[in-house]
Amino acid sequence: MKKQFFVLFFMGFFNFLYAQVYSDYVGAGHSEGVSISSSQMNTNNDPLNSVNGSGLGMDEYEVARFLNYATLGADYELIVSVSNQGISNWLDQQFATAPVVNFQDTTWAIWEHFYPQYINIWGQNAVENAGDAVIPYWFYWKMAWWNNILKSDDVLRQRVAQAYSQIFVISEKSNLQLSGPGMADYYDLLYQGAFGNFRDLLYDISLHPMMGFYLSHINNPKSDPVNNIHPDENYAREIMQLFSIGLFELNLDGTRKKDVQGNDIPTYDNNDIKEFAKIFTGLAPAAYYWPWEDYSWIPPEWGSEYNESPATIVTWEPMVAFDNWHEAGNKTLLNGQVVPAGQTTLEDINDAIDNLFNHPNVGPFIGKLLIQRLVKSNPSPAYVARVATVFNNNGSGIRGDLQAVIRAILTDAEALDCSWQDVASAGKLKEPLLRYTQALRAFNVTNQSGRLWNWGYQFDEAVSQGILASPSVFNFYLPDFQPNGAITDQDLNAPEFQIHTSATSINYINLVYDWFMEDNLGEIATYASGTIMNTPGYELNELDPVDYLYLDLSDEIAIANNPTALVNRLDLILTGGLFSNTTKTNIINAITPLSDMNERVKAALFLAFIAPEYSVQK
Amino acid sequence: MQHKHKINKGISRRSFLGTASCAAIGSTTFLSSLLNLGVANSLAGMANPTISSGGNYKAMVCILLAGGNDSFNMLVPRNGAHYTEYANTRSNLALPSGDLLPINFTDANGKQFGVHPAMPEVQHLFNNGKLSFISNVGTLVEPTSKTQYLNGSVKIPVGLLSHADQIQQWQTSIPQNRSSKGWGGRMADILQAGNTNQNISMNISLSGTNIYQVGNASTEYAIRASAGGSVGINVYEGTSALDVALKNGAESLLAQQYQDIFKSTFTNKINDSQANHEEFSAAINQAPVLSTTFSNNAVSANMELIANTIAVRDTLGVNRQTFFINFGGWDHHDSVLDNQTNMLGVLSKALAEFQTAMEELGVADCVTTFTMSDFGRTLTSNGNGSDHAWGGNVMVMGDTINGGQVFGNYPSLALNSNEDVGGAILLPSISTDEYFAELSKWFGVSNSDLSYVLPNISNFYDPNSASLPIGFMAS
């Protein structure tokens, strides 16, 4: 590490050169094939190169920008490492990395850490007789998510899973909060399937009991005309509108097809919804669960009272079919495809999933949503078309290969070419959650106990975002949201601005102050509250010192005597070189009078995190 | 599609900025541009606000029941054959007739009504003339009969039965398009200029960004009950040398003018919000302590903060305000009976508490509260819930309204009736335009501006008519 300080020290000079960042430089921005060969990186550590411009750390900037798309936050070591191996090789390595964590296992482990404490405080009898008081609620899953994403090195998979979680939405803001392991298992599905096939993902989420509860196709019976009961249409609608094809027929490039009158062409109508509703009948929980009684021997039964709540079922196994409760008769799917009468529930569902999966909309629809999550809010039609083409055929004749799709998105010229930085429509507002994960990951947050069990509740309250915590199935923001002003005037979209309000925009600044100036980096909860049953305590001043979160800022403190070098380093790590000279000067001017180096670094971080260049990815 | 662009071009912010003072734009961006827009509006003949500052205060409180309230279990026919029809159609979702809370009203068809058993406060408000229902309201582009709907001879709303579209269209009242501008925002485009205080938006949201309160030149100001009001940058209040240094640094960063529209949108929101906070918090700190007590839940807490804000209207220098609450969670495909019992109970109490507070403040005759929701729900059951439908029942409340009535024609609840367009989905008999036009006119939107606020209104109602579209407003 130490060697790099020289480089950064000299970045005061380098800054001068760096004013040219928006223009081209060798090796930057033309990396469509993306094999940035960086064997010369070793020589970059020679400070001379920073002055004479011969070696430069230029591709470190490009890599840092790329890692803003591809991770939940990269530290300096990762930036250097990816520079050394090249983006393409790094992607190969990430794609080849099997899932390294299991969110459900971690959730159970955390709950099992608390459970004995509840027993200790309240007594076995009180705990078991207080209804659902001490069940493994949602917050153990939240702690597990934070713990795992902060620790694991399969950073691309983590980033992609988080992106999927905003497309295939379920939320704790529902009765799903009764089952932390269920939420975790659903997330495991997104995480483990991140680089798999879209068809499998669509099938798996459709059969997941948490989705079943969220969009109410669990316990959904066939129609009963005598009693005016019809199949529940909720999942039938949303799987089409949100998870696969969208509302309108699309061209390959994501623009809408038009009929002869020039109108949009709906992909489905209410009759189609009714047909798909019939498909999703007959599903029920696979088994039952209760924390302190063995329910596993109870056979699953249609209409059982245990079926009604995520708290009393096994939420980590797919729903099972009760064919007697499945709508008999044929069903007409999209494009006139008829599912014959008499099939089993799962045969019908498989046919319906195939019907949607093979709809030509999926590539452009899902492709554009993923681009918006990972790279930019307003991809050009050509970019969408390139990604959709890969969705349709990964080059080996396979449709829906998400690994190929992710690679196409991340290595597209429109993602990597720095000339896009000057284009008004380029870029996106970085989600508050990603600003937070980056703050913690970029500086290697840790604690002595190794329990990074962040609750994330106050963060959510402040900025309206958390993992699997949106207010509805429409995520935290709509893909076509337009904030008032210049973005609307140019008819552009900027989804994340939907949660950049007069309250959240200010709360974010206050959070940044808490993180860096107050050393309050999260709500770590490791002990049971003494006052409320089944509530972890997380008051900062009551924390066990071994659980106290801290950042490793030693590298920053070591160069802080040179404010310019410090700010350049933060600019590299956090934005990939997007700070304007004015922004750098403003930060430098503010921190230079601070003589305590620790304080200077924290002040620099506070200011860097509220600079618009940090929150706006270009 | 054409329509949207016409509106935007007619009053686009950019075109005003072209004619307005550039110096002002450079300094405080949106706040001053609101002022400019006020001037520009008059120049453009879009509006000629005649509201004088001081006195004449009016506020509209919108409660959005997001998710689609099953409102045919909120307002239920309770007598004879009418109840039987209801019970037959709703099957296992029907409330027992004995549980309904009777309200004193009989419609032209002899229908008598009860409200949901969780709503004794609403029953009381209705029977005391403080609250009315409007029946079977929904999104329509133009007057639509069942035949016209079925043969496709009229324009129908895009994305019918879809949450995202219908919740948007209730806020825009332009159901033929997808638009991100709402009718409350368009009211503010016109009426904001009448407020003495031009810094704080006329439109105040308790629930963050929404479409309803965003106009072509206006946006909402979000406050939070959990924060006790507006939110400000904490470090700006610090006095230590370090905090002052941070404040100066932060201000220098946020004051930069960015060509980049993402960055300028980012900083404009922060700067405007901080300026608004400084004013708002100074005012709200002077709010009197109300003797009305509010329940301990988020909806009541929001209503209490609205009451406090209205209490300091003179300090804030406003005589027109809209408030917006998003009360979500009504998408009861499942367990509709239990869920509605909980949620309608919360709503009912919050309404009564707010009305009491308005009476305590002496402003009940200038504050109108109204509800909206994505859509009504299918009359038939899907097992233990109901699905997305179309027309639904809404509530209006205040001393400003003709209380104790059910307006509109409460539809037949028989299957395959003239209102049932298939699948127990009810064709609305009153458009959102008519509903909102009546509120807008009361609020001060002139006849000539009505079609700016509600572009489709003349499909349903002559803006120059001497009578009101529905008749629920008392004046």
Short mmCIF file of C-alpha atoms in Angstrom, two decimals, chain A residues 254-501:
data_model
loop_
_atom_site.label_atom_id
_atom_site.label_comp_id
_atom_site.label_asym_id
_atom_site.label_seq_id
_atom_site.Cartn_x
_atom_site.Cartn_y
_atom_site.Cartn_z
CA GLY A 254 -36.72 -0.98 -26.40
CA THR A 255 -38.78 1.63 -28.27
CA ARG A 256 -42.48 0.92 -28.56
CA LYS A 257 -43.99 -0.64 -31.64
CA LYS A 258 -46.90 1.28 -33.10
CA ASP A 259 -50.06 0.18 -34.81
CA VAL A 260 -51.19 1.75 -38.09
CA GLN A 261 -52.75 4.65 -36.21
CA GLY A 262 -49.45 5.28 -34.46
CA ASN A 263 -50.63 4.00 -31.09
CA ASP A 264 -48.78 1.82 -28.64
CA ILE A 265 -49.73 -1.85 -28.83
CA PRO A 266 -50.60 -3.43 -25.48
CA THR A 267 -48.89 -6.75 -24.83
CA TYR A 268 -51.92 -8.21 -23.09
CA ASP A 269 -55.46 -7.36 -22.09
CA ASN A 270 -57.63 -8.27 -19.15
CA ASN A 271 -58.68 -11.55 -20.75
CA ASP A 272 -55.05 -12.58 -20.91
CA ILE A 273 -54.71 -11.74 -17.24
CA LYS A 274 -57.69 -13.93 -16.45
CA GLU A 275 -56.13 -16.80 -18.39
CA PHE A 276 -52.80 -16.45 -16.60
CA ALA A 277 -54.66 -16.20 -13.30
CA LYS A 278 -56.00 -19.69 -13.95
CA ILE A 279 -52.44 -20.91 -14.44
CA PHE A 280 -51.38 -19.73 -10.99
CA THR A 281 -54.03 -21.65 -9.07
CA GLY A 282 -53.42 -24.65 -6.86
CA LEU A 283 -50.16 -23.62 -5.18
CA ALA A 284 -49.73 -24.00 -1.43
CA PRO A 285 -46.92 -24.22 1.13
CA ALA A 286 -44.65 -27.25 1.02
CA ALA A 287 -44.43 -27.75 4.78
CA TYR A 288 -44.99 -26.10 8.13
CA TYR A 289 -42.70 -24.56 10.68
CA TRP A 290 -42.85 -23.20 14.18
CA PRO A 291 -39.75 -22.25 16.13
CA TRP A 292 -40.33 -24.28 19.28
CA GLU A 293 -42.53 -27.09 18.09
CA ASP A 294 -41.92 -29.70 15.44
CA TYR A 295 -44.38 -29.04 12.66
CA SER A 296 -42.41 -30.91 10.05
CA TRP A 297 -44.51 -34.07 10.42
CA ILE A 298 -47.72 -32.26 9.51
CA PRO A 299 -48.54 -33.00 5.88
CA PRO A 300 -49.27 -29.97 3.74
CA GLU A 301 -52.96 -29.49 3.28
CA TRP A 302 -55.04 -27.17 1.12
CA GLY A 303 -56.88 -24.67 3.29
CA SER A 304 -54.91 -25.41 6.45
CA GLU A 305 -54.90 -22.51 8.89
CA TYR A 306 -51.09 -22.75 8.84
CA ASN A 307 -51.15 -21.80 5.15
CA GLU A 308 -52.26 -18.28 5.90
CA SER A 309 -49.08 -16.81 7.31
CA PRO A 310 -45.42 -16.74 6.31
CA ALA A 311 -44.70 -17.31 10.01
CA THR A 312 -46.09 -20.83 10.10
CA ILE A 313 -44.87 -22.28 6.83
CA VAL A 314 -41.54 -23.37 5.48
CA THR A 315 -40.77 -20.25 3.49
CA TRP A 316 -37.52 -21.62 2.14
CA GLU A 317 -38.94 -24.36 -0.02
CA PRO A 318 -40.87 -23.83 -3.27
CA MET A 319 -44.63 -23.95 -3.14
CA VAL A 320 -46.16 -27.30 -4.02
CA ALA A 321 -49.10 -28.02 -6.29
CA PHE A 322 -52.52 -29.30 -5.26
CA ASP A 323 -53.85 -30.26 -8.65
CA ASN A 324 -57.37 -30.65 -7.29
CA TRP A 325 -57.38 -26.94 -6.58
CA HIS A 326 -55.88 -26.05 -9.93
CA GLU A 327 -58.15 -24.65 -12.62
CA ALA A 328 -59.03 -27.43 -15.04
CA GLY A 329 -59.71 -26.71 -18.67
CA ASN A 330 -57.49 -25.20 -21.27
CA LYS A 331 -55.97 -21.75 -21.03
CA THR A 332 -55.06 -19.42 -23.84
CA LEU A 333 -51.71 -17.75 -23.31
CA LEU A 334 -50.11 -14.92 -25.27
CA ASN A 335 -49.82 -15.13 -29.03
CA GLY A 336 -52.68 -17.62 -29.06
CA GLN A 337 -50.74 -20.46 -27.50
CA VAL A 338 -53.20 -22.86 -25.89
CA VAL A 339 -52.35 -24.90 -22.83
CA PRO A 340 -54.41 -28.06 -23.10
CA ALA A 341 -56.89 -29.09 -20.45
CA GLY A 342 -55.93 -31.72 -17.96
CA GLN A 343 -52.32 -30.79 -17.35
CA THR A 344 -50.89 -30.67 -13.86
CA THR A 345 -50.37 -27.37 -12.12
CA LEU A 346 -46.64 -27.44 -12.67
CA GLU A 347 -46.99 -28.40 -16.33
CA ASP A 348 -49.25 -25.40 -16.79
CA ILE A 349 -46.86 -23.11 -14.99
CA ASN A 350 -43.93 -24.36 -17.03
CA ASP A 351 -45.83 -23.71 -20.22
CA ALA A 352 -46.81 -20.23 -19.09
CA ILE A 353 -43.26 -19.37 -18.07
CA ASP A 354 -42.03 -20.55 -21.47
CA ASN A 355 -44.73 -18.52 -23.15
CA LEU A 356 -43.56 -15.36 -21.42
CA PHE A 357 -39.86 -16.20 -21.65
CA ASN A 358 -40.06 -16.57 -25.40
CA HIS A 359 -41.94 -13.32 -25.91
CA PRO A 360 -39.73 -10.98 -27.95
CA ASN A 361 -40.23 -8.21 -25.38
CA VAL A 362 -38.21 -9.85 -22.64
CA GLY A 363 -34.77 -8.97 -24.00
CA PRO A 364 -35.38 -5.26 -24.48
CA PHE A 365 -37.66 -4.96 -21.44
CA ILE A 366 -35.46 -6.70 -18.88
CA GLY A 367 -32.29 -5.52 -20.61
CA LYS A 368 -33.24 -1.89 -20.29
CA LEU A 369 -34.29 -2.29 -16.65
CA LEU A 370 -30.93 -3.87 -15.86
CA ILE A 371 -29.03 -1.14 -17.69
CA GLN A 372 -30.95 1.40 -15.63
CA ARG A 373 -30.05 -0.39 -12.42
CA LEU A 374 -26.36 -0.87 -13.26
CA VAL A 375 -25.21 1.83 -15.64
CA LYS A 376 -27.44 4.68 -16.71
CA SER A 377 -30.98 5.97 -16.66
CA ASN A 378 -31.33 6.75 -20.36
CA PRO A 379 -29.57 4.15 -22.47
CA SER A 380 -29.60 4.80 -26.19
CA PRO A 381 -31.86 2.50 -28.21
CA ALA A 382 -28.72 1.08 -29.82
CA TYR A 383 -27.36 0.10 -26.39
CA VAL A 384 -30.65 -1.59 -25.48
CA ALA A 385 -30.64 -3.37 -28.82
CA ARG A 386 -27.12 -4.69 -28.30
CA VAL A 387 -28.04 -6.04 -24.89
CA ALA A 388 -31.36 -7.47 -26.10
CA THR A 389 -29.57 -9.19 -28.95
CA VAL A 390 -27.36 -10.96 -26.45
CA PHE A 391 -30.40 -11.85 -24.38
CA ASN A 392 -31.98 -13.42 -27.43
CA ASN A 393 -28.85 -15.34 -28.29
CA ASN A 394 -25.68 -15.46 -26.21
CA GLY A 395 -23.66 -16.39 -29.28
CA SER A 396 -24.14 -20.11 -28.66
CA GLY A 397 -27.80 -20.14 -29.50
CA ILE A 398 -28.97 -19.85 -25.89
CA ARG A 399 -31.70 -17.40 -24.98
CA GLY A 400 -31.83 -15.70 -21.59
CA ASP A 401 -28.21 -16.26 -20.55
CA LEU A 402 -27.90 -13.64 -17.82
CA GLN A 403 -24.15 -13.94 -17.56
CA ALA A 404 -23.87 -12.91 -21.18
CA VAL A 405 -26.41 -10.13 -20.62
CA ILE A 406 -24.54 -8.74 -17.61
CA ARG A 407 -21.29 -8.83 -19.54
CA ALA A 408 -22.89 -7.08 -22.48
CA ILE A 409 -24.28 -4.36 -20.23
CA LEU A 410 -21.07 -3.74 -18.32
CA THR A 411 -18.68 -3.83 -21.24
CA ASP A 412 -20.73 -1.86 -23.71
CA ALA A 413 -19.01 1.19 -25.12
CA GLU A 414 -21.84 3.25 -23.73
CA ALA A 415 -20.95 2.12 -20.24
CA LEU A 416 -17.20 2.40 -20.50
CA ASP A 417 -16.43 5.08 -23.05
CA CYS A 418 -15.66 8.23 -21.12
CA SER A 419 -16.92 10.48 -23.88
CA TRP A 420 -20.41 9.72 -22.53
CA GLN A 421 -19.53 11.75 -19.47
CA ASP A 422 -20.21 14.88 -21.45
CA VAL A 423 -23.62 13.79 -22.66
CA ALA A 424 -26.45 15.37 -20.70
CA SER A 425 -28.62 12.31 -20.88
CA ALA A 426 -25.86 10.01 -19.66
CA GLY A 427 -25.49 8.87 -16.10
CA LYS A 428 -27.76 8.14 -13.22
CA LEU A 429 -28.35 9.20 -9.69
CA LYS A 430 -26.66 6.66 -7.46
CA GLU A 431 -29.21 5.03 -5.18
CA PRO A 432 -28.88 6.05 -1.53
CA LEU A 433 -28.38 2.41 -0.60
CA LEU A 434 -25.41 2.16 -2.96
CA ARG A 435 -23.91 5.36 -1.59
CA TYR A 436 -24.06 3.73 1.82
CA THR A 437 -22.70 0.32 0.82
CA GLN A 438 -19.90 2.07 -1.02
CA ALA A 439 -19.03 4.17 2.03
CA LEU A 440 -18.62 1.02 4.08
CA ARG A 441 -16.99 -1.20 1.46
CA ALA A 442 -14.58 1.34 0.01
CA PHE A 443 -12.90 1.75 3.37
CA ASN A 444 -13.19 -1.81 4.60
CA VAL A 445 -15.64 -1.39 7.43
CA THR A 446 -15.11 -3.88 10.19
CA ASN A 447 -15.44 -4.50 13.90
CA GLN A 448 -13.62 -6.68 16.38
CA SER A 449 -16.40 -9.20 16.77
CA GLY A 450 -16.82 -9.76 13.06
CA ARG A 451 -20.57 -9.36 13.48
CA LEU A 452 -21.44 -6.74 10.87
CA TRP A 453 -25.11 -7.03 11.75
CA ASN A 454 -26.42 -3.74 10.55
CA TRP A 455 -30.15 -3.29 10.90
CA GLY A 456 -30.49 -0.48 8.37
CA TYR A 457 -33.76 0.72 9.82
CA GLN A 458 -32.83 4.33 10.48
CA PHE A 459 -31.20 4.53 7.10
CA ASP A 460 -34.44 3.41 5.49
CA GLU A 461 -36.41 5.93 7.56
CA ALA A 462 -34.08 8.72 6.47
CA VAL A 463 -33.77 8.07 2.75
CA SER A 464 -36.60 5.67 1.93
CA GLN A 465 -34.49 2.75 0.79
CA GLY A 466 -33.32 -0.59 2.11
CA ILE A 467 -32.86 -4.10 0.79
CA LEU A 468 -36.17 -5.75 -0.16
CA ALA A 469 -37.96 -2.84 1.48
CA SER A 470 -39.81 -0.91 -1.19
CA PRO A 471 -43.26 0.47 -0.46
CA SER A 472 -44.86 -1.68 -3.15
CA VAL A 473 -44.12 -4.09 -5.98
CA PHE A 474 -43.31 -1.01 -8.05
CA ASN A 475 -39.97 -0.69 -6.32
CA PHE A 476 -38.67 2.49 -4.72
CA TYR A 477 -39.00 4.38 -7.99
CA LEU A 478 -40.48 3.85 -11.41
CA PRO A 479 -38.20 3.33 -14.41
CA ASP A 480 -39.77 6.28 -16.23
CA PHE A 481 -39.86 8.76 -13.35
CA GLN A 482 -39.11 12.34 -14.35
CA PRO A 483 -38.12 14.90 -11.73
CA ASN A 484 -39.33 18.40 -12.43
CA GLY A 485 -37.00 20.78 -14.22
CA ALA A 486 -34.34 20.19 -16.82
CA ILE A 487 -34.68 16.41 -16.86
CA THR A 488 -38.39 16.59 -17.60
CA ASP A 489 -37.86 19.40 -20.08
CA GLN A 490 -35.62 17.11 -22.05
CA ASP A 491 -38.10 14.25 -21.62
CA LEU A 492 -35.53 12.08 -19.89
CA ASN A 493 -35.95 9.60 -17.09
CA ALA A 494 -34.20 9.56 -13.75
CA PRO A 495 -35.83 6.93 -11.54
CA GLU A 496 -33.78 7.44 -8.41
CA PHE A 497 -34.87 11.07 -8.14
CA GLN A 498 -38.26 9.77 -7.04
CA ILE A 499 -36.69 9.27 -3.61
CA HIS A 500 -34.60 12.46 -3.73
CA THR A 501 -37.14 14.66 -1.97
#
